[in-house]
Structure formats: C-alpha cells, structure tokens
C-alpha cells in the first residue's frame, strides 16, 4: 500500500491515456483516466494489470504506477526527475510553467503579497525571491507555507483543547485477547493522557505504538500529497511543475479499497463556491495560517517558561520535556531512542 504512494514531481501532462473505469465491477476501481508519460510505459503497466484476476487488478495498477514513479524519480532532473539534494534547489527546467497561472517570479509574488496584506506588502528579509529565482523554488516555498499554516491552525486549536482538559471519554488502549502480545496491554484512557499535564506531556504519555501510528499516518498523507499521478487524476499538476501550491489530491478511486472521505474538504463544503469566493478564501487561509504559526510558537514558548507578552501570564502548564524529540525514555524499545533520550533536558531550557 505504502509503495503505491512513491512520490515524483514529474507532471504527466501528455501521452497515452488508459481507461481504467471498468477494471473492476465488484470493488472500487481506479478513478478516471490514468495519463502516462509515454505509450511504452502505459503498455507495460496495462500488460501486467490485464494479466491479473479481477479482484487484484486495482492492486496491480497501484504497484505498477509506484514502480513507474520510482523510475522517473531516478531520471535526469532536466527530464522531470528529482533534484539530487531536493527542493528548494530543484533545477530550473521550466517543465509545466509555460502554461501555469501560478506566481512564478518576483513581480507575481509582489502582486500576491499585496493581495494578502496591502499594509505589509512584499516583505522578504531573507531574499528568497529574487529576479533570478526559479519558479520551482517559488512553488516549493509557497506550498511549504500553506502546509505549515494548515498544520499550525490545527495545532493551535488542538493545544487549546488539550490545555483545557477536553478529551474523549473512552480508552485509547486496552487488552486484546486475540494474541499473547496484546493480551497483557495496560488499559489507558484518554482521561489518563489528559491528566499527564501540558499538551507536550500528553504526547510523551502516549504509548509507543500510538506515536508510531500517528507518525506513519502523517508519512502516508505526505506521500499521497506528493504523488503526481494522484494529482493529475484530479486534473492538477505538482507544485514544482506549475501546479497549485497547497492542493491535496483525492483518495477516492485511487486504491483497491473504499476511502469514504478525503483529507481536504471531506464533506464537500467548497465545491459550490464561485471562483472569486475560492480565491478570497485561499488568501484568508494563508493569512490565518501565518497567524496560527505565530500563535502556536507563542504557546509552545510560554510553556517552556519564556516571556511571551499576553501568554506568559495565563498560567499555562509548563513542559519540562523536549518538543523537538518525538520519543522519550519510555520509548526505548525503538532503535536509537535510548541514546537520544539521554539528551532530553540537557539543553538548558
């Protein structure tokens, strides 16, 4: 399953179109038309898929697309392959940018900045966007800002919820009699986690298995979001190939099992919005994301005893652990964690 999500920035904008709507009738089929970069690739994939029984055709499609993605990732960067050292140092190839309507230079970014906040305007103290900055780099930084803003908005609300002791009423873990490994698991409720202290302490109190599940799910979401085939099935392109920064592809019809809800707009609230309304909403999202990033770091800083005007006087529960360490001494069953845990609390803050 994870292998089907191998990433690539290549935009499969032209080439052989393979109909996959009718691959399977009794189980979810791959959605829409799959567009391959050339006929040879498409024929090789469909040769394997067509040789599979009906029940495994979609699984074969997933694995074959993953293999094709990996081959393109290993290709020359000028032909759409990945940069050796990764973004934002992607080579300026121009692939996909000739028809893109996304900001691609300093002039475009200045106009976007004025639309976002006329009072501040274009403010770039680090000199990220210059006259010779590649459009791929601009796309990468824009996508990173939108993504970090979304995570910060969720994190800010989550911090407030946890800091006020709000939690689910059931157990997060309990013994499962089906196996010897799980039969003796201790019962841990969400209330037990909430009672650990600050939100940082609550994360530390999670069982190791829970932390791993969260990290793996985040990795799954990251890989799907970077998958060019998934993007193009929605009519989009990768953000370093002229696509829309911040766009997250649908799950539906991409895998050999049903996925009822998408990560982005799972209930379809934005589908009926006009183009003008969507544009305003996207600008508001970026501004709200910027504010949330400042707010979340303010809460984190105040919880470590730093002076944050307006927050350090709220009496926030203090956190003595290390925010940059996802694991603690309680997770030493994992490799390398025991050595890492020795440094927690030794940095002077």
Phi, psi and omega in degrees: 000309180298324181299333181288352185253017178306140189261157174199140177274002184290135177265116179274070189276339183221162175128209187278129177260126182247119178288128181232007183299327186253023181297319180223144180255327187267349180226165182303134179260161175296136189280134170068200179267133175264121185256119182258156187292333177206164183294325181299316178296314180298318180293322180294319179294312184290336176296318178290315182298316182292337180278351182276151171298160185304324184288343183242009181297316181294322177297320178295322178298316179301311184292323180290323176293323178298317179296320179295320177299315181298320178298322181284328175299322181281354182286175178295141182298325179296339179259010177109001179286174182282147173295142183302319181258004172080168176299153006270024182263023180298135180298139180284094181264335182080001181298120177087346185274346181292333180248002184283144177257005179280153177306132185227359181209181184297321180299315179295319181291328176295317178296320178295319180297321179292326177290325180287315183204091182300332182291325181266319180071207182277108182237110185224072185296336180272356179065037182292320183253109177243186181293336182247017179288132181293142177299330177299321179293319178297316178299319181296314181292323178296316179296319180297319180295315180298316181295314180295325178295318179296316179296320181294322178298315178295319181294322180296312178296318179299320179298315180297319180297310182291322181296337179263012174074018179276129183204166176290153184273357186254185182274146174269339181207142178205160179299141177237118189284353186291339181217158181292328182293320185265350185293333183253017178296137176288148177280123179233125180261164174297330176296323177297318179295318181295330182282358184291336181134233180286166176306326176295319177294327179295319177297315180299330183281348179296144174300152180304319180299323179294317178299316180297319179299316180297314181296319180292322178295318177299318177298320176301312181296321179298313183293321178294320181295334181267357186282114183295326179296318178295322178295315183288336174295340175262006181080019181247175176232165178293147186293341174268002176241031176090006180280180185275114177300138178091350182286133178243124185289157180289151173273334193293129178078006182266341188229161185281033174205156183290139173234100190292329185233148175269160177291314180269126177050061185299335182255007173070032182292333186265357186295328184266002179287146176288164180299321180293319180293321178296320181297317178294322180294323179293321177296318179296323180297317180296316180295317179295323178295319178297316179296321180294324178297317177295316182296317181294318178293330176295316179296317180297317180295318180294327180288346176261009176089007179279157180278116178232105182309127179092341182244325185290349179260006182276351181075036179295141177300132183277148182243123183264356181276197183241112182298329184276002179249111181288343181235157181233188179297341178286350183248027187290355174292341178275148180297142175073349185291324181302316179291321180295320184295337180296336183271348182294128180086005182254011184262001176087012176215000000 
